[in-house]
XYZ file of C-alpha atoms in Angstrom:
458
model
C 27.863 86.524 78.415
C 31.866 85.608 78.004
C 31.781 83.083 80.945
C 28.523 81.232 78.952
C 30.871 81.297 75.830
C 33.978 80.034 77.607
C 31.602 76.967 79.092
C 30.554 76.091 75.770
C 34.070 75.974 74.560
C 34.911 73.742 77.379
C 32.139 71.314 76.689
C 33.409 71.181 72.524
C 36.829 70.687 73.327
C 36.004 68.185 75.936
C 33.681 66.396 73.610
C 36.250 66.138 71.189
C 38.998 64.945 73.272
C 36.666 62.048 74.677
C 35.517 60.863 70.906
C 39.322 61.151 70.358
C 40.637 59.174 73.363
C 38.019 56.651 74.536
C 40.451 53.622 73.374
C 42.815 55.083 75.940
C 40.639 55.524 78.750
C 41.822 53.645 81.856
C 39.244 52.502 84.413
C 39.029 53.191 88.188
C 40.620 49.567 88.603
C 44.163 48.177 87.786
C 43.659 46.297 84.708
C 39.916 47.209 84.385
C 38.562 49.158 81.001
C 34.576 48.415 81.446
C 32.473 47.920 78.265
C 28.474 47.662 78.050
C 27.212 44.447 77.834
C 24.416 43.665 75.469
C 21.656 41.867 76.722
C 19.742 38.878 74.974
C 16.499 39.203 73.527
C 13.539 39.079 75.823
C 12.661 35.768 74.679
C 16.246 34.079 75.570
C 16.242 36.227 78.814
C 12.805 34.671 79.701
C 14.564 31.203 78.818
C 17.684 31.975 81.402
C 15.280 33.203 83.983
C 12.875 30.152 83.901
C 16.108 27.887 84.175
C 17.575 29.362 87.101
C 13.803 29.164 88.659
C 13.524 25.928 88.290
C 16.919 24.795 90.073
C 16.062 27.227 93.018
C 12.912 25.185 93.193
C 14.514 22.008 93.274
C 16.315 23.098 96.850
C 12.884 23.674 98.319
C 12.298 19.764 99.747
C 16.290 20.044 100.999
C 15.398 23.243 102.445
C 12.545 21.904 104.278
C 14.234 18.889 105.610
C 17.359 21.194 106.748
C 14.768 23.315 109.015
C 12.628 19.953 110.060
C 9.513 21.423 108.319
C 7.214 18.983 106.662
C 5.144 21.381 104.342
C 5.646 25.172 103.234
C 2.412 26.992 101.990
C 2.045 30.474 100.347
C -0.886 32.227 99.025
C -1.502 35.266 97.819
C -3.990 37.546 95.695
C -3.462 39.536 92.316
C -1.067 42.793 93.552
C -0.923 41.340 96.897
C 2.028 38.856 96.570
C 4.056 37.032 99.421
C 7.643 38.880 98.807
C 8.803 35.043 97.944
C 6.345 34.645 95.013
C 8.811 37.156 92.799
C 11.381 34.119 93.530
C 9.038 31.415 92.268
C 6.882 32.776 89.513
C 7.709 32.336 85.896
C 9.811 35.247 83.668
C 6.215 35.996 81.556
C 4.345 36.377 85.151
C 3.926 39.786 86.183
C 2.033 39.671 89.148
C -0.143 36.644 90.984
C -3.418 36.055 89.443
C -6.794 35.542 91.102
C -5.813 33.363 93.984
C -2.197 32.060 93.513
C -1.281 29.336 96.040
C 1.922 27.224 96.123
C 2.331 24.366 98.710
C 5.605 22.086 99.140
C 6.310 18.847 100.746
C 9.786 17.909 102.491
C 9.115 14.455 101.937
C 5.602 13.337 99.976
C 4.490 9.929 100.543
C 3.177 7.400 97.813
C 4.690 8.750 94.893
C 3.221 12.045 95.616
C 4.725 15.367 94.023
C 6.798 17.522 96.043
C 5.193 20.495 94.907
C 1.830 21.875 93.931
C 0.799 25.251 92.169
C -2.811 26.805 92.009
C -4.515 29.702 89.870
C -7.873 29.135 91.184
C -10.677 31.730 93.555
C -13.140 28.700 93.940
C -13.762 26.516 96.508
C -11.821 23.732 94.452
C -8.696 24.933 95.702
C -9.519 24.381 99.599
C -10.841 21.306 98.493
C -7.649 20.136 96.733
C -5.519 21.239 99.613
C -7.422 19.498 102.202
C -7.361 16.246 100.489
C -3.220 16.270 99.949
C -2.909 17.674 103.909
C -5.001 14.830 104.780
C -3.087 12.017 102.953
C 0.415 13.738 103.716
C -0.415 14.321 107.314
C 2.457 16.987 107.724
C 3.520 17.723 111.222
C 4.089 21.284 110.569
C 3.150 23.689 107.838
C 5.225 26.844 107.417
C 3.768 29.877 106.628
C 5.298 33.500 106.103
C 3.915 35.430 108.934
C 7.357 36.952 110.382
C 6.478 40.715 111.896
C 10.209 42.076 110.749
C 11.714 39.982 108.193
C 10.129 41.115 104.914
C 11.797 37.405 102.990
C 9.439 35.731 105.837
C 6.636 38.069 106.445
C 4.753 38.271 103.234
C 1.342 36.422 103.822
C -1.119 39.125 103.893
C -3.245 39.329 107.237
C -6.638 38.727 105.193
C -5.122 36.046 103.207
C -4.194 34.377 106.492
C -7.988 34.285 107.291
C -8.814 32.824 104.230
C -6.266 30.235 104.497
C -7.826 29.399 107.871
C -11.189 29.421 106.869
C -10.231 27.352 103.334
C -8.392 24.554 104.926
C -10.149 24.061 108.486
C -9.510 24.793 111.834
C -7.817 21.429 112.345
C -4.901 22.614 110.791
C -3.889 25.642 112.339
C -2.332 24.100 115.208
C 0.551 22.759 112.659
C 1.178 26.305 111.242
C 4.798 27.461 112.327
C 7.052 30.132 111.394
C 10.567 29.416 109.888
C 12.049 32.906 108.704
C 15.233 31.136 107.593
C 13.011 29.305 104.868
C 12.441 32.371 103.009
C 15.222 34.259 103.422
C 17.790 31.351 102.239
C 15.380 30.103 99.392
C 15.525 34.237 98.213
C 19.253 34.508 99.163
C 20.477 31.359 97.334
C 21.962 32.403 93.872
C 22.298 29.466 91.378
C 25.850 29.538 89.766
C 24.294 30.018 86.158
C 23.467 33.795 87.293
C 26.926 34.485 88.209
C 28.507 35.347 84.637
C 25.477 37.383 83.940
C 25.616 39.270 87.194
C 28.992 39.927 86.289
C 28.560 41.388 82.668
C 25.532 43.737 84.614
C 28.297 45.091 86.854
C 30.478 45.618 84.132
C 27.816 47.647 82.231
C 26.976 49.332 85.803
C 30.787 50.411 86.125
C 31.340 51.707 82.361
C 27.787 53.872 82.597
C 29.509 55.294 85.693
C 32.702 55.961 84.326
C 30.981 57.543 81.045
C 28.771 59.511 83.572
C 31.760 60.687 85.628
C 33.504 62.217 82.717
C 34.128 65.620 80.828
C 31.488 63.717 78.183
C 29.099 64.197 80.595
C 30.005 67.069 83.054
C 31.014 70.568 82.122
C 32.227 72.239 85.338
C 30.013 75.106 86.502
C 27.377 74.151 84.199
C 26.372 70.648 84.696
C 24.457 69.874 88.079
C 24.128 66.928 90.033
C 20.754 66.568 89.060
C 21.729 66.379 85.540
C 24.313 63.698 86.073
C 21.498 61.584 87.693
C 18.977 61.909 84.936
C 21.933 61.118 82.030
C 22.544 57.835 83.972
C 18.909 57.150 84.020
C 18.525 57.971 80.450
C 21.812 55.770 79.766
C 20.276 52.684 81.527
C 17.229 53.085 79.663
C 19.243 53.452 76.175
C 20.881 49.865 77.184
C 17.556 48.110 77.709
C 18.490 47.706 81.360
C 16.310 49.144 84.086
C 16.995 49.948 87.610
C 15.652 49.639 90.832
C 16.436 53.276 92.543
C 16.968 56.796 91.031
C 20.850 57.082 90.639
C 22.300 60.148 93.285
C 25.118 62.002 92.655
C 26.551 63.952 96.140
C 28.864 66.729 96.207
C 31.123 65.258 99.050
C 33.033 68.894 99.153
C 29.909 70.298 99.106
C 26.976 69.831 101.900
C 28.225 66.282 102.844
C 26.810 63.266 102.649
C 23.945 62.060 104.706
C 24.468 58.756 105.831
C 27.288 60.301 107.937
C 24.856 63.224 109.638
C 24.785 61.315 113.046
C 23.241 58.702 114.467
C 19.890 59.859 113.680
C 20.219 59.673 109.790
C 18.090 56.795 109.021
C 17.736 57.259 105.234
C 21.349 56.359 103.276
C 20.364 58.298 100.168
C 17.674 60.625 100.095
C 17.523 63.221 97.167
C 21.100 64.719 96.494
C 20.972 68.491 96.733
C 21.283 70.120 93.323
C 23.884 72.631 92.170
C 26.416 73.212 89.774
C 29.489 70.922 89.733
C 32.674 72.931 90.289
C 36.286 72.820 89.704
C 37.613 70.633 92.665
C 34.894 68.922 93.795
C 34.740 65.254 94.970
C 31.610 63.884 93.476
C 30.019 60.465 94.760
C 27.398 58.459 93.172
C 24.772 55.581 94.276
C 24.023 53.524 90.946
C 22.771 50.391 89.918
C 21.171 48.114 87.285
C 18.581 46.132 86.911
C 18.024 42.888 84.264
C 17.182 39.018 84.272
C 15.697 39.182 87.766
C 18.915 40.721 89.024
C 20.343 44.207 90.917
C 23.439 45.676 91.003
C 24.724 48.256 93.732
C 27.434 50.180 93.402
C 29.046 53.341 94.739
C 32.040 55.252 93.271
C 33.627 58.689 93.396
C 35.034 60.992 91.252
C 37.215 64.262 91.118
C 36.807 67.444 88.783
C 40.343 68.564 87.652
C 41.113 72.453 87.344
C 41.834 73.171 83.988
C 45.044 71.681 82.839
C 45.281 69.531 85.579
C 46.333 66.061 85.364
C 46.213 63.099 87.563
C 49.331 63.979 89.210
C 47.268 67.370 90.751
C 45.029 65.587 92.660
C 45.323 66.613 96.107
C 46.992 63.884 98.070
C 44.359 63.599 101.118
C 41.730 62.384 98.299
C 44.152 59.612 97.418
C 44.403 58.508 100.810
C 40.942 58.977 101.778
C 39.968 56.387 98.752
C 42.972 53.876 100.121
C 41.562 54.294 103.681
C 37.910 53.135 102.511
C 39.610 50.489 100.306
C 41.272 49.285 103.729
C 38.171 49.111 105.403
C 36.580 47.450 102.669
C 39.152 44.771 103.275
C 38.244 44.371 106.819
C 34.742 44.036 106.462
C 35.446 41.108 103.675
C 37.740 39.294 105.790
C 35.429 39.252 108.679
C 32.415 38.309 106.831
C 32.662 34.234 108.198
C 29.682 32.154 106.860
C 27.565 31.404 109.747
C 28.374 34.430 111.869
C 25.785 37.131 112.122
C 25.557 40.182 110.542
C 26.210 41.849 114.425
C 29.149 39.193 115.024
C 30.660 40.539 111.915
C 29.737 44.014 112.448
C 31.439 44.436 115.783
C 34.354 42.402 114.674
C 34.775 44.844 111.886
C 34.544 47.735 113.645
C 36.835 46.809 116.267
C 39.754 45.795 114.004
C 39.121 49.325 111.851
C 39.481 51.426 115.047
C 42.564 49.454 116.024
C 43.876 50.413 112.774
C 42.519 54.124 113.454
C 40.044 53.796 111.019
C 36.692 55.705 111.335
C 33.430 55.539 109.597
C 30.366 53.653 109.051
C 29.096 49.788 107.887
C 25.955 49.004 106.347
C 25.997 46.021 104.548
C 23.443 43.996 102.709
C 22.274 41.321 100.775
C 21.646 41.910 96.976
C 21.185 40.272 93.742
C 17.161 39.103 93.571
C 16.466 42.433 95.267
C 18.689 45.702 95.868
C 18.233 45.052 99.442
C 17.938 41.356 99.079
C 17.184 38.660 101.763
C 20.043 37.630 104.416
C 21.487 39.248 107.280
C 22.487 42.979 107.780
C 26.043 44.338 108.608
C 25.180 47.497 110.077
C 23.102 50.288 109.156
C 23.576 54.154 108.785
C 21.568 54.675 112.325
C 22.436 51.320 113.716
C 26.284 51.052 114.336
C 26.124 48.883 117.235
C 23.647 46.044 116.304
C 20.830 45.783 113.868
C 17.903 44.048 116.169
C 16.352 40.806 114.541
C 17.837 41.170 110.733
C 21.668 41.534 112.187
C 20.595 38.368 114.200
C 20.354 36.322 110.855
C 23.342 34.000 109.727
C 25.675 34.980 106.737
C 24.971 32.504 104.076
C 26.807 31.019 101.226
C 26.225 31.085 97.753
C 24.647 34.601 97.682
C 25.876 38.109 96.563
C 26.350 40.824 99.349
C 27.216 44.622 98.629
C 29.681 45.649 101.119
C 28.572 49.378 101.554
C 30.561 52.004 103.916
C 32.554 54.891 104.170
C 35.637 55.899 105.924
C 36.264 59.699 107.452
C 39.379 61.385 106.346
C 40.873 64.703 106.982
C 41.258 66.992 104.141
C 43.873 69.414 104.785
C 43.225 71.702 101.841
C 39.316 71.932 102.650
C 40.535 72.158 106.231
C 37.649 69.616 107.242
C 36.974 65.871 107.489
C 35.136 64.303 104.532
C 33.724 61.122 104.019
C 34.867 58.451 101.436
C 31.822 56.177 100.549
C 32.470 52.892 98.486
C 30.026 50.072 97.937
C 31.064 46.967 95.642
C 28.950 44.164 95.328
C 30.896 40.333 96.004
C 29.941 36.566 95.266
C 30.814 33.585 97.199
C 33.452 31.332 95.484
C 33.355 27.896 96.368
C 36.924 27.803 94.710
C 38.549 30.059 96.960
C 36.432 30.001 100.051
C 35.950 33.207 100.169
C 34.089 36.225 98.997
C 35.523 37.516 95.784
C 34.607 40.988 94.032
C 31.964 40.686 91.320
C 33.632 42.822 88.840
C 36.475 44.487 91.076
C 36.510 47.447 93.059
C 37.344 51.221 92.966
C 41.015 52.052 93.383
C 41.645 54.919 91.592
C 39.379 58.510 91.211
C 37.649 58.732 88.509
C 38.924 62.034 86.935
C 36.926 64.840 84.917
C 39.390 66.438 82.847
C 39.294 69.985 81.320
C 41.772 71.435 78.710
C 43.939 74.300 79.936
C 43.443 77.903 79.054
C 46.059 77.385 76.386
C 43.946 75.082 74.518
C 40.790 77.403 74.697
C 42.650 80.421 73.461
C 43.635 78.307 70.389
C 39.974 77.897 69.480
């Protein structure tokens, strides 16, 4: 009974302290104090997204010429969409309708448009396509049929049969597979998206910093799942959504699944649920979604004992964060445009090992999708190379999640603990390099608890 009353008093004092000192809060990156960013109305969001989509559609003829393809054909049925469909649709479209078909041409002749779209489930669709193909005589027609790359393999098997039947066997010999068409189209982030992506990232940081604070966490009472669901509700309250369930792991507890050996194929399964205690090092994997964009962030925090300050944080925890920051720098500096993900992985791991850093690297494109189109730089269970996806080249004008962890021995716990981090970057033509979208975590988030004397005064 006394323990429950004491926890309640801690919670009340914590809440009052947060309300009184919110303006004095210092973020986890130098000079950063993240604020919640309000989204425009749904109508204004639709106008923004449609504008960005039209910019990307205008790229398609150039992409076709780049990869020496004459035509690109996509077809899908309602609820069985090609992955690329989502990069081409209007904001007010929530799915394909009937049979939705797109045809793009690299160099149309006789004033013919370079793109066509149909929503049609009758023979009229195939008649139109046959006429256009007969007039344009493309040497090659790209179809999204790749067996391993989602952004180049979205044509359903049954729909392929329908296409062949519809346009005729004579065109079957022109079908080709060029995976980089879908990959590069989806990966490319037009410039107008970046200001809003930065606002979304700032909002993600603000939610994490609020969630990893005494406003939400009461040591000994709040559990991992309590914080996860608080984050989910906070996203909803701001009219954002998310692309995955937030996770909260206690790194000083049962560990971190991505570090459990080469057989660990899943990065973030459901975190174990237990109360968060004083002295715990906690971690979140968190993202928000809006405006057809998705963020991906991982930060860590430390639960101070009653009356402790930042000066009382175990030195090894601070060192662990600095080590993973260095690993971030190593990866970012090795992300050279045109190199494959496997080449970047090999170079980054070699440099890290020379500097005495052990850990794992598992970076991916982000933005249009949480795990978006582009090369993959390692996976938690694939640290030598990633087949197929790791062989793709790194592209410009895209966003990447630099996701990884460093191992660090913690004498206070007499064990090695992993320090995970994830921050998104974008390609900056002015610096000719990758820049953090909002920043990166360089200081631990601290969950503070008033000292015993403060409780005695209540």
